[in-house]
mmCIF file of C-alpha atoms in Angstrom:
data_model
loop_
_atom_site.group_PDB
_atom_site.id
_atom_site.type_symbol
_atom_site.label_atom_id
_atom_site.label_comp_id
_atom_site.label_asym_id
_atom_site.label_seq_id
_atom_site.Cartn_x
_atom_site.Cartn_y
_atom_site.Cartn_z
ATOM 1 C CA UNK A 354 -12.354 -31.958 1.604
ATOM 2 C CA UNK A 355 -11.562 -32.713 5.043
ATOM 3 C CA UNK A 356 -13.716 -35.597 6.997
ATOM 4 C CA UNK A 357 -15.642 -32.535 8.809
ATOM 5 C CA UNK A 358 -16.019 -30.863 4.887
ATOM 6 C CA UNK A 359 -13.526 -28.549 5.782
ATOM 7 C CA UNK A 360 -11.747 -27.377 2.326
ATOM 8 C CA UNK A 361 -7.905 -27.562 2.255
ATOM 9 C CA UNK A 362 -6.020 -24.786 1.522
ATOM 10 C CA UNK A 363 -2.471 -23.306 0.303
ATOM 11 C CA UNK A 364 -1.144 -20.534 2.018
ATOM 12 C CA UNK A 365 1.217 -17.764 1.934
ATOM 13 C CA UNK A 366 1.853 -15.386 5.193
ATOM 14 C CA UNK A 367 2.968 -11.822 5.539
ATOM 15 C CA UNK A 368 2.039 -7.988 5.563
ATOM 16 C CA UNK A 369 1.948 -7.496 1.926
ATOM 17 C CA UNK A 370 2.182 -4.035 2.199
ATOM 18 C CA UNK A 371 1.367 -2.170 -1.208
ATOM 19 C CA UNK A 372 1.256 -6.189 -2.657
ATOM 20 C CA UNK A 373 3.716 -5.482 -5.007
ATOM 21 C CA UNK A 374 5.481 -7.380 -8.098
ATOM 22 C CA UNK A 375 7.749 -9.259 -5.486
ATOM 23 C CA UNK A 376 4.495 -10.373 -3.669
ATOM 24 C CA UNK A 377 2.586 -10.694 -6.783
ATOM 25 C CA UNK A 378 5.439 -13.629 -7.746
ATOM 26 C CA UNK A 379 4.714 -14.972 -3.938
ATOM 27 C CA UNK A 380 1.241 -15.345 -5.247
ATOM 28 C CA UNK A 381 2.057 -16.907 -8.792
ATOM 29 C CA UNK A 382 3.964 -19.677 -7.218
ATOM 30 C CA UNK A 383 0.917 -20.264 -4.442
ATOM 31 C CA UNK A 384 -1.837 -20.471 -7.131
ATOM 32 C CA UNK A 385 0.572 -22.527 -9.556
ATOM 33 C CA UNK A 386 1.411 -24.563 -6.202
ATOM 34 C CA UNK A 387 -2.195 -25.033 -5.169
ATOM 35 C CA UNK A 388 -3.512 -26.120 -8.329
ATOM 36 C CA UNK A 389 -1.102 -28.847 -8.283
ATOM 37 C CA UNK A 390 -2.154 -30.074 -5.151
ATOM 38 C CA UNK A 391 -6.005 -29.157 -5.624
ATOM 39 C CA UNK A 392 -6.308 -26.775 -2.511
ATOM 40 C CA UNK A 393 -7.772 -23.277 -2.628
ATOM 41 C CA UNK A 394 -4.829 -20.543 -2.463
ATOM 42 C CA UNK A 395 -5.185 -17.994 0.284
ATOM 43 C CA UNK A 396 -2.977 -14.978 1.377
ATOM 44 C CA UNK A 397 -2.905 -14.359 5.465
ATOM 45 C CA UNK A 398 -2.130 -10.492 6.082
ATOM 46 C CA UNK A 399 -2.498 -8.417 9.340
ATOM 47 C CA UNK A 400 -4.794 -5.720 10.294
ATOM 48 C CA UNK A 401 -1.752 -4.285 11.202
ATOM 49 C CA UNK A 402 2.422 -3.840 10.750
ATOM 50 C CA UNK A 403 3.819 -6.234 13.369
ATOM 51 C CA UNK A 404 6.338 -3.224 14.259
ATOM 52 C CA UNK A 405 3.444 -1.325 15.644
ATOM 53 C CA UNK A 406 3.852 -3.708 17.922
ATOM 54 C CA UNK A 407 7.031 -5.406 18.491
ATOM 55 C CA UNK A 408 8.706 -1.947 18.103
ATOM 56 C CA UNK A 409 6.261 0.908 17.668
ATOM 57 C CA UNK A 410 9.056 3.499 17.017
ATOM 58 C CA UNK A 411 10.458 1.527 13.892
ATOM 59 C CA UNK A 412 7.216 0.832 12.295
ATOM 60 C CA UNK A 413 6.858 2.463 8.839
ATOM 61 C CA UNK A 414 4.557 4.292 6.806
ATOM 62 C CA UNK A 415 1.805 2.102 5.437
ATOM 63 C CA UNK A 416 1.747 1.814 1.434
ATOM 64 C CA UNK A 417 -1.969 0.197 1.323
ATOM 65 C CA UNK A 418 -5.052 -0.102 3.524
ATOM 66 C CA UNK A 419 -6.133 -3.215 4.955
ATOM 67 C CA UNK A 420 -9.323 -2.871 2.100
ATOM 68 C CA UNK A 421 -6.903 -1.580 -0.255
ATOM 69 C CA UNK A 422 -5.008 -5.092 0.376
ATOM 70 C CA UNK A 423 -8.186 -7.049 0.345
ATOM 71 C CA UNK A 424 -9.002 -5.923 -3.267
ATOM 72 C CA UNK A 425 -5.414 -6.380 -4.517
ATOM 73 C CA UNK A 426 -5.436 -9.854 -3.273
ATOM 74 C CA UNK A 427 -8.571 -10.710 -4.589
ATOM 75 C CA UNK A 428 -7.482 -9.315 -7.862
ATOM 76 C CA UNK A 429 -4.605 -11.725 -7.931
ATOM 77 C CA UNK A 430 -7.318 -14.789 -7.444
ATOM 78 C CA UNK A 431 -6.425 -15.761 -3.587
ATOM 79 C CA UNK A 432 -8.408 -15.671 -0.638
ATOM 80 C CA UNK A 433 -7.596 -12.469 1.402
ATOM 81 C CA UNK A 434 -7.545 -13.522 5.239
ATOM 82 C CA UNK A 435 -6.746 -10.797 8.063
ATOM 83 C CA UNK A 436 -5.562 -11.641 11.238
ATOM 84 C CA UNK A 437 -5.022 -9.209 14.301
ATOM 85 C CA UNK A 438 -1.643 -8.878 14.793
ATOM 86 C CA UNK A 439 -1.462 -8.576 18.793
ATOM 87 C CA UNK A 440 1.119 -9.751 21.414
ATOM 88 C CA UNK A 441 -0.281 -13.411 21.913
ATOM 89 C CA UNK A 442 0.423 -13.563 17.966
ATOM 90 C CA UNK A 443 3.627 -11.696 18.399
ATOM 91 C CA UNK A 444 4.300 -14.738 21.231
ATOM 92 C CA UNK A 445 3.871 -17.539 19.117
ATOM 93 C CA UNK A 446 6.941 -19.911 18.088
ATOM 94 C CA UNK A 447 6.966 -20.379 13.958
ATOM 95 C CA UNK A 448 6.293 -24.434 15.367
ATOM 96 C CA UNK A 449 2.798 -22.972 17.264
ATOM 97 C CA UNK A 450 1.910 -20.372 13.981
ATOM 98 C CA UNK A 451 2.369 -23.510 11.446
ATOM 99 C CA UNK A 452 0.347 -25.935 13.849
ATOM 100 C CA UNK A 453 -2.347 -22.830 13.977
ATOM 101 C CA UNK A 454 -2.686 -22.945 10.389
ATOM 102 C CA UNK A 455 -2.462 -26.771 9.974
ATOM 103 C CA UNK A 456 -5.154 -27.454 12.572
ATOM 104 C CA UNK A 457 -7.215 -24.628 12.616
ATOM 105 C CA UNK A 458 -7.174 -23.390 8.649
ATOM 106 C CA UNK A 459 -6.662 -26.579 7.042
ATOM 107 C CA UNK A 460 -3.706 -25.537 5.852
ATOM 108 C CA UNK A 461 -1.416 -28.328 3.878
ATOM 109 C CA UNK A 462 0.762 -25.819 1.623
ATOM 110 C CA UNK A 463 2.938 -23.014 3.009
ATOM 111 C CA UNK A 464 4.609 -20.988 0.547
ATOM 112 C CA UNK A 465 7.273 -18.560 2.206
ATOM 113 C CA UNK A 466 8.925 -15.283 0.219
ATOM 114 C CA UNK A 467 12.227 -15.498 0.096
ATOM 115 C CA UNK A 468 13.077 -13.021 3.154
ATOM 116 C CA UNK A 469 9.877 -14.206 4.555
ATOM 117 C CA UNK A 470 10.035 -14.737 8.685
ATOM 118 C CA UNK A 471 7.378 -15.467 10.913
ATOM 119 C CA UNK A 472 7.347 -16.596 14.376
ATOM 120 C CA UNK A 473 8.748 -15.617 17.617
ATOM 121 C CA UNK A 474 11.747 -17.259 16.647
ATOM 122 C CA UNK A 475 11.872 -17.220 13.306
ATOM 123 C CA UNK A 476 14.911 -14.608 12.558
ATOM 124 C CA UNK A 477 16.980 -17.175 13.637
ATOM 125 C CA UNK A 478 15.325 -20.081 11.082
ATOM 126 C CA UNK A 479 16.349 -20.625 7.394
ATOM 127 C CA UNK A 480 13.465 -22.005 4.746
ATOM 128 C CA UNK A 481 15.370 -25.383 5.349
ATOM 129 C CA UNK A 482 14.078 -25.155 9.171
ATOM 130 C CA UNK A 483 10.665 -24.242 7.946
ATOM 131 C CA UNK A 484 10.605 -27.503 5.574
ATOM 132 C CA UNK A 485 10.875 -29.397 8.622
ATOM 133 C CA UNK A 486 8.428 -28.253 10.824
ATOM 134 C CA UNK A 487 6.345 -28.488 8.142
ATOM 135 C CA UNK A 488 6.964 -32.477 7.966
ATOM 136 C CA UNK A 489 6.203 -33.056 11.178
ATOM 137 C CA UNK A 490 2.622 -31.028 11.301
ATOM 138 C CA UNK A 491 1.901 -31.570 7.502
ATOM 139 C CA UNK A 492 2.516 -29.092 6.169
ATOM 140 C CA UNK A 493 4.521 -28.717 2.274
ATOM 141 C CA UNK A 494 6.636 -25.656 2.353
ATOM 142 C CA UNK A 495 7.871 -24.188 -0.788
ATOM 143 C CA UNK A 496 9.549 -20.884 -1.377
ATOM 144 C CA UNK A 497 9.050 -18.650 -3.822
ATOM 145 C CA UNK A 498 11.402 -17.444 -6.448
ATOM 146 C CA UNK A 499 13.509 -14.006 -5.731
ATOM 147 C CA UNK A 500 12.523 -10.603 -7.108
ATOM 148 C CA UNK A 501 16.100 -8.604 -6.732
ATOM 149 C CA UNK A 502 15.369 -5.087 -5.553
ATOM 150 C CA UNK A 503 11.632 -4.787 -5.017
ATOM 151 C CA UNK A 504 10.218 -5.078 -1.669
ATOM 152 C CA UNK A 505 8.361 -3.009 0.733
ATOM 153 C CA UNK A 506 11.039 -1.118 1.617
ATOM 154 C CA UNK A 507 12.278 -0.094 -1.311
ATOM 155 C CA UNK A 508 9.175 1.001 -2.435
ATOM 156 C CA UNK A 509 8.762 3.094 0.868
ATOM 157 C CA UNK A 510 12.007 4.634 0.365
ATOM 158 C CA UNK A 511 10.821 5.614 -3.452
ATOM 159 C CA UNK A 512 7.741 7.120 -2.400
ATOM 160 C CA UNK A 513 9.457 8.768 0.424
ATOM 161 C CA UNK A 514 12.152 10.649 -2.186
ATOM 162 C CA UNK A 515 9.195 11.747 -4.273
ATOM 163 C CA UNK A 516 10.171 9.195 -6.982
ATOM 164 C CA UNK A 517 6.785 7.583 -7.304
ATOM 165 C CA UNK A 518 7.848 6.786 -11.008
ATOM 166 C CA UNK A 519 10.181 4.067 -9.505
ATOM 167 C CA UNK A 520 7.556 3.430 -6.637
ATOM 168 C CA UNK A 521 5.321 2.546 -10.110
ATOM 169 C CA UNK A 522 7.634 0.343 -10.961
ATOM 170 C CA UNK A 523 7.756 -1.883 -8.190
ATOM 171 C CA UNK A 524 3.745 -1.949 -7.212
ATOM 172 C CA UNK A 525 3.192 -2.467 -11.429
ATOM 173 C CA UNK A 526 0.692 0.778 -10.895
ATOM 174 C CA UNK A 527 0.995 3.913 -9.755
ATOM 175 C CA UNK A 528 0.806 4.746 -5.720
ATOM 176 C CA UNK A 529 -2.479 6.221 -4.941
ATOM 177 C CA UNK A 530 -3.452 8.350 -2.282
ATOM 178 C CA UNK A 531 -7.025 8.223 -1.448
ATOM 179 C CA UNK A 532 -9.852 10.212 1.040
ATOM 180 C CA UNK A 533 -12.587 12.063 1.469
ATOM 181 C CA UNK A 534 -12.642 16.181 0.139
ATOM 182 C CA UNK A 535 -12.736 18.701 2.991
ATOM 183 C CA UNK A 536 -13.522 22.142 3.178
ATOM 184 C CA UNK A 537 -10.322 24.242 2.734
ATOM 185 C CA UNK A 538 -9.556 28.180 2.527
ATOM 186 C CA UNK A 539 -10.569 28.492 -0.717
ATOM 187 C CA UNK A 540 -7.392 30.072 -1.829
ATOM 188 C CA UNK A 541 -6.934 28.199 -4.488
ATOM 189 C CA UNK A 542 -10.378 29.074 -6.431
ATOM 190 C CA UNK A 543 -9.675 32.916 -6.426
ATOM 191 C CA UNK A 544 -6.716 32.741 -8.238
ATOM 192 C CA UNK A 545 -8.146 30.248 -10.553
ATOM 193 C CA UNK A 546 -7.323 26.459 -9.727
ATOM 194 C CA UNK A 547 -9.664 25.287 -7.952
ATOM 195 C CA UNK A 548 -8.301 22.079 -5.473
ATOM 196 C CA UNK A 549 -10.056 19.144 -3.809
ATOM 197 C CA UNK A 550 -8.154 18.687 -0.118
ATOM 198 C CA UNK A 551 -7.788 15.399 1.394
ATOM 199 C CA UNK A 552 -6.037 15.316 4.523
ATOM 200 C CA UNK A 553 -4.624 11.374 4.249
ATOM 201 C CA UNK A 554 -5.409 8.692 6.494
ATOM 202 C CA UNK A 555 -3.257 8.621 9.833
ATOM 203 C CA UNK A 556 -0.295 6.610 9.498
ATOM 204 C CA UNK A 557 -0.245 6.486 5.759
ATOM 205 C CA UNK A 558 3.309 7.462 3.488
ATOM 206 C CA UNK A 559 3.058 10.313 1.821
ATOM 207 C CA UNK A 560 5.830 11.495 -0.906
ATOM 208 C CA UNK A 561 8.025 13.989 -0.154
ATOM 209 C CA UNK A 562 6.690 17.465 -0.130
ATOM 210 C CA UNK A 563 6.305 19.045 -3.833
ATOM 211 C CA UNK A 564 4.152 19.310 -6.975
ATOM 212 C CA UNK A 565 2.534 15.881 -8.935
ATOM 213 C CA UNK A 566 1.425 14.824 -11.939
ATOM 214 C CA UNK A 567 -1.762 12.122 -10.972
ATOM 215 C CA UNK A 568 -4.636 10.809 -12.577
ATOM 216 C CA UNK A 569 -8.186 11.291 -10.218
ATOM 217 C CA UNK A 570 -10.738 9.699 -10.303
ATOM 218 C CA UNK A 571 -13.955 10.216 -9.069
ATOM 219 C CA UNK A 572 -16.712 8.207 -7.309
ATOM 220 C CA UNK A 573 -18.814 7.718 -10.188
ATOM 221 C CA UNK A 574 -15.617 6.198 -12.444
ATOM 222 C CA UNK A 575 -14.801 9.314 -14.291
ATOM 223 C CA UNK A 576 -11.135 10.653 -14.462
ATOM 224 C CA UNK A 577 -8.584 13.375 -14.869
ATOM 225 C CA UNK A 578 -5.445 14.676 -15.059
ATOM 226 C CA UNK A 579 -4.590 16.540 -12.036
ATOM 227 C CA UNK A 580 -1.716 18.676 -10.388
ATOM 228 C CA UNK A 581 -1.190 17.429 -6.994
ATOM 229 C CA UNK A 582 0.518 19.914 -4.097
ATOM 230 C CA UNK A 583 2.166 18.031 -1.158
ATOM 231 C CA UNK A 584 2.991 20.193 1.480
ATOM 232 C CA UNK A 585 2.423 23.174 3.783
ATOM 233 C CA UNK A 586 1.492 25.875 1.855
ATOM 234 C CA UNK A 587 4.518 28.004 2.387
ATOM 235 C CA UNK A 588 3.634 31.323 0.914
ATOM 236 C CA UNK A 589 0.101 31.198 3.109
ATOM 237 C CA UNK A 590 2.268 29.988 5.835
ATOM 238 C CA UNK A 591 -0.874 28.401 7.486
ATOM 239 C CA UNK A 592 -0.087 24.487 7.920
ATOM 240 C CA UNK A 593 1.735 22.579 11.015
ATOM 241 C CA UNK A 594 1.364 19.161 8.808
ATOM 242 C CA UNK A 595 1.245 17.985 5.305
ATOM 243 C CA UNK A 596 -2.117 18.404 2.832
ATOM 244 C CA UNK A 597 -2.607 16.601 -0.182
ATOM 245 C CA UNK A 598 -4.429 19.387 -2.674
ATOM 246 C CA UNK A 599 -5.506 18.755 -5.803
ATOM 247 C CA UNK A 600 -6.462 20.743 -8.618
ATOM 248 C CA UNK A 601 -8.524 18.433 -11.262
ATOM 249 C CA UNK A 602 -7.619 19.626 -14.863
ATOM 250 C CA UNK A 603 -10.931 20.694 -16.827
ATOM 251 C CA UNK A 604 -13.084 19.816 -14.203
ATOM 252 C CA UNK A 605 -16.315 21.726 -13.057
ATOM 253 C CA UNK A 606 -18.008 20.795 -10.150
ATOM 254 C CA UNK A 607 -18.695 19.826 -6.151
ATOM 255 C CA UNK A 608 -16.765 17.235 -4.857
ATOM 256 C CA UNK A 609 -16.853 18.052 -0.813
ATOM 257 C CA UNK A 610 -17.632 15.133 1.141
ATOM 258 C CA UNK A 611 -16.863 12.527 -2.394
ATOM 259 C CA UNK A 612 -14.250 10.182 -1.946
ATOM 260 C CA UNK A 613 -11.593 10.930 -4.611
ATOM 261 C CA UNK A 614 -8.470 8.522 -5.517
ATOM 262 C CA UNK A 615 -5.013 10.056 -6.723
ATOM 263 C CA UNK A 616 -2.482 7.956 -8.638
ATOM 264 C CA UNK A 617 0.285 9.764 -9.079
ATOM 265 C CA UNK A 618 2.271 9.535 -11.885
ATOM 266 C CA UNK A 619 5.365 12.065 -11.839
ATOM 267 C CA UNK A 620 6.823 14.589 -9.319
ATOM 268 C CA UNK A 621 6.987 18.431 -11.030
ATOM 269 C CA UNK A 622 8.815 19.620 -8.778
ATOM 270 C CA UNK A 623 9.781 20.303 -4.899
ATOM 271 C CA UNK A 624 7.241 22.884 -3.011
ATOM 272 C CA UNK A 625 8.402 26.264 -2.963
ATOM 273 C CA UNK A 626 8.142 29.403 -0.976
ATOM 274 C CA UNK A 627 6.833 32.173 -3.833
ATOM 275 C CA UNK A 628 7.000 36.562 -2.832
ATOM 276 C CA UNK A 629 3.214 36.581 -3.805
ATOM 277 C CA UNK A 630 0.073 35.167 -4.442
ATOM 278 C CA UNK A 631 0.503 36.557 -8.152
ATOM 279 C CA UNK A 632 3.781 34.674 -8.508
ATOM 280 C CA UNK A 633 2.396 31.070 -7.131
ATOM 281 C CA UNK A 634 -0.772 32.061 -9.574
ATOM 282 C CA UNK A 635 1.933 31.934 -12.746
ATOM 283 C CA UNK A 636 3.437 28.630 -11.602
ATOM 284 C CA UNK A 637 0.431 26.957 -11.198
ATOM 285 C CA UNK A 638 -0.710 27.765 -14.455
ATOM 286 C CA UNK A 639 2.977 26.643 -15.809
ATOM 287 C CA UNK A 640 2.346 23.390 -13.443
ATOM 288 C CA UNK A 641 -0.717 22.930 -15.453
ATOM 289 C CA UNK A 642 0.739 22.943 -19.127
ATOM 290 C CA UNK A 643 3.542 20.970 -18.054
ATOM 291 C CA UNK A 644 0.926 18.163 -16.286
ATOM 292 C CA UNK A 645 -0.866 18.228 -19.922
ATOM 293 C CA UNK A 646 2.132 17.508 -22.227
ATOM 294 C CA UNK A 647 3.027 14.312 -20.008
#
């Protein structure tokens, strides 16, 4: 404790987008690093990707919430902090950001990812640079061991190819899609499947267009298989921009207005264009068997 009873802490900084098994090592090495030093471990994130700001037209898809975040940090026993990313943050030398967390945060532990950068000027700075800012403010930086081939990115690009097996891989859990059910055509019900429609949160990364396996589960904790459509609808021809529909496997009930989480497991196939209602009718029910033997 600090002479105003302040409590010490360890840190880590970044986006920790979909806080996957590359960030979950980030984490390892601050709580292994913290108890050493006896300071509570804590994960800084942004309510926000810095590229909707620094460059708006590069910034990606988002993987997880900023709740969706808060829980998977928590999960991983750190202290979830977020910080609005805006342009006097975006301003801020790496020198000024480790100061801010020193003074402010009672930071004494910094533990950086391996192609972790922060500050104005921190592209330019090596971990070696960030060791000695951090002995002049006070600071102990330490980074943390290298995960080849998982990051953000690559997880991005999985989900992006429809490959959310891979995308699996990477998190350690499936990618879930989550949102409330809306009121659709109905379409689905007279020809026998039944779907739940979620039109996903603005700005979040959905796979590429198609048919997936997922499992659902409902508000009240109950689950079940599911076949997932991504898409348009092309043989209604009625949609400018992507739904996520899906059709709950043995299930029997309301769910308009629920909340209803998807974690989807494999892609069936791509979304296709069918002569009739009759023909989409007999590949949904061959959809259906296939979802059940996975």
């Amino acid at each position: 404790m600090s002479a105003a009873g302040q409590t010490y802490k360890a840190a880590t900084v970044g986006t920790f987008d979909g806080v996957h098994l590359g960030h979950r090592l980030v984490l390892d090495t601050l709580r292994e690093e913290a108890r050493r030093d006896g300071l509570e471990p804590m994960a800084i994130t942004f309510d926000r990707h810095p590229l909707t700001i620094i460059a708006p037209e590069r910034a990606p898809g988002f993987l997880s919430t900023v709740d969706e975040k808060r829980v998977l940090l928590e999960a991983e026993g750190v202290e979830p902090v977020v910080m609005a990313f805006n342009e006097q943050m975006r301003r801020q030398t790496a020198y000024e950001w480790m100061r801010r967390l020193h003074e402010r945060m009672g930071v004494r532990l910094l533990v950086v990812g391996y192609d972790n950068t922060f500050g104005s000027d921190g592209l330019s700075m090596s971990i070696a640079d960030y060791e000695s800012l951090g002995e002049v403010i006070g600071i102990r930086v330490v980074e943390a061991p290298v995960v080849p081939g998982i990051s953000s990115s690559a997880v991005r690009k999985a989900v992006a190819a429809g490959d959310v097996e891979r995308a699996a891989e990477m998190l350690g859990r499936p990618y879930r899609l989550e949102g409330i059910v809306r009121s659709g055509n109905r379409l689905g019900a007279t020809i026998g499947f039944p779907t739940a429609n979620i039109q996903p949160e603005r700005g979040r990364l959905l796979p590429a267009e198609g048919v997936y396996a997922a499992d659902a589960t409902l508000p009240d904790g109950r689950r079940f298989r599911a076949a997932v459509n991504i898409g348009r609808r092309p043989t209604i021809g009625d949609l400018t921009a992507p739904l996520i529909e899906a059709h709950l496997i043995d299930f029997d009930g309301d769910l308009y207005g629920e909340n209803l989480q998807l974690d989807l497991t494999a892609r069936i196939r791509g979304e296709q264009k069918f002569d009739s209602v009759e023909d989409l009718r007999q590949q949904l029910e061959k959809d259906v068997r296939d979802i059940r033997t996975l």
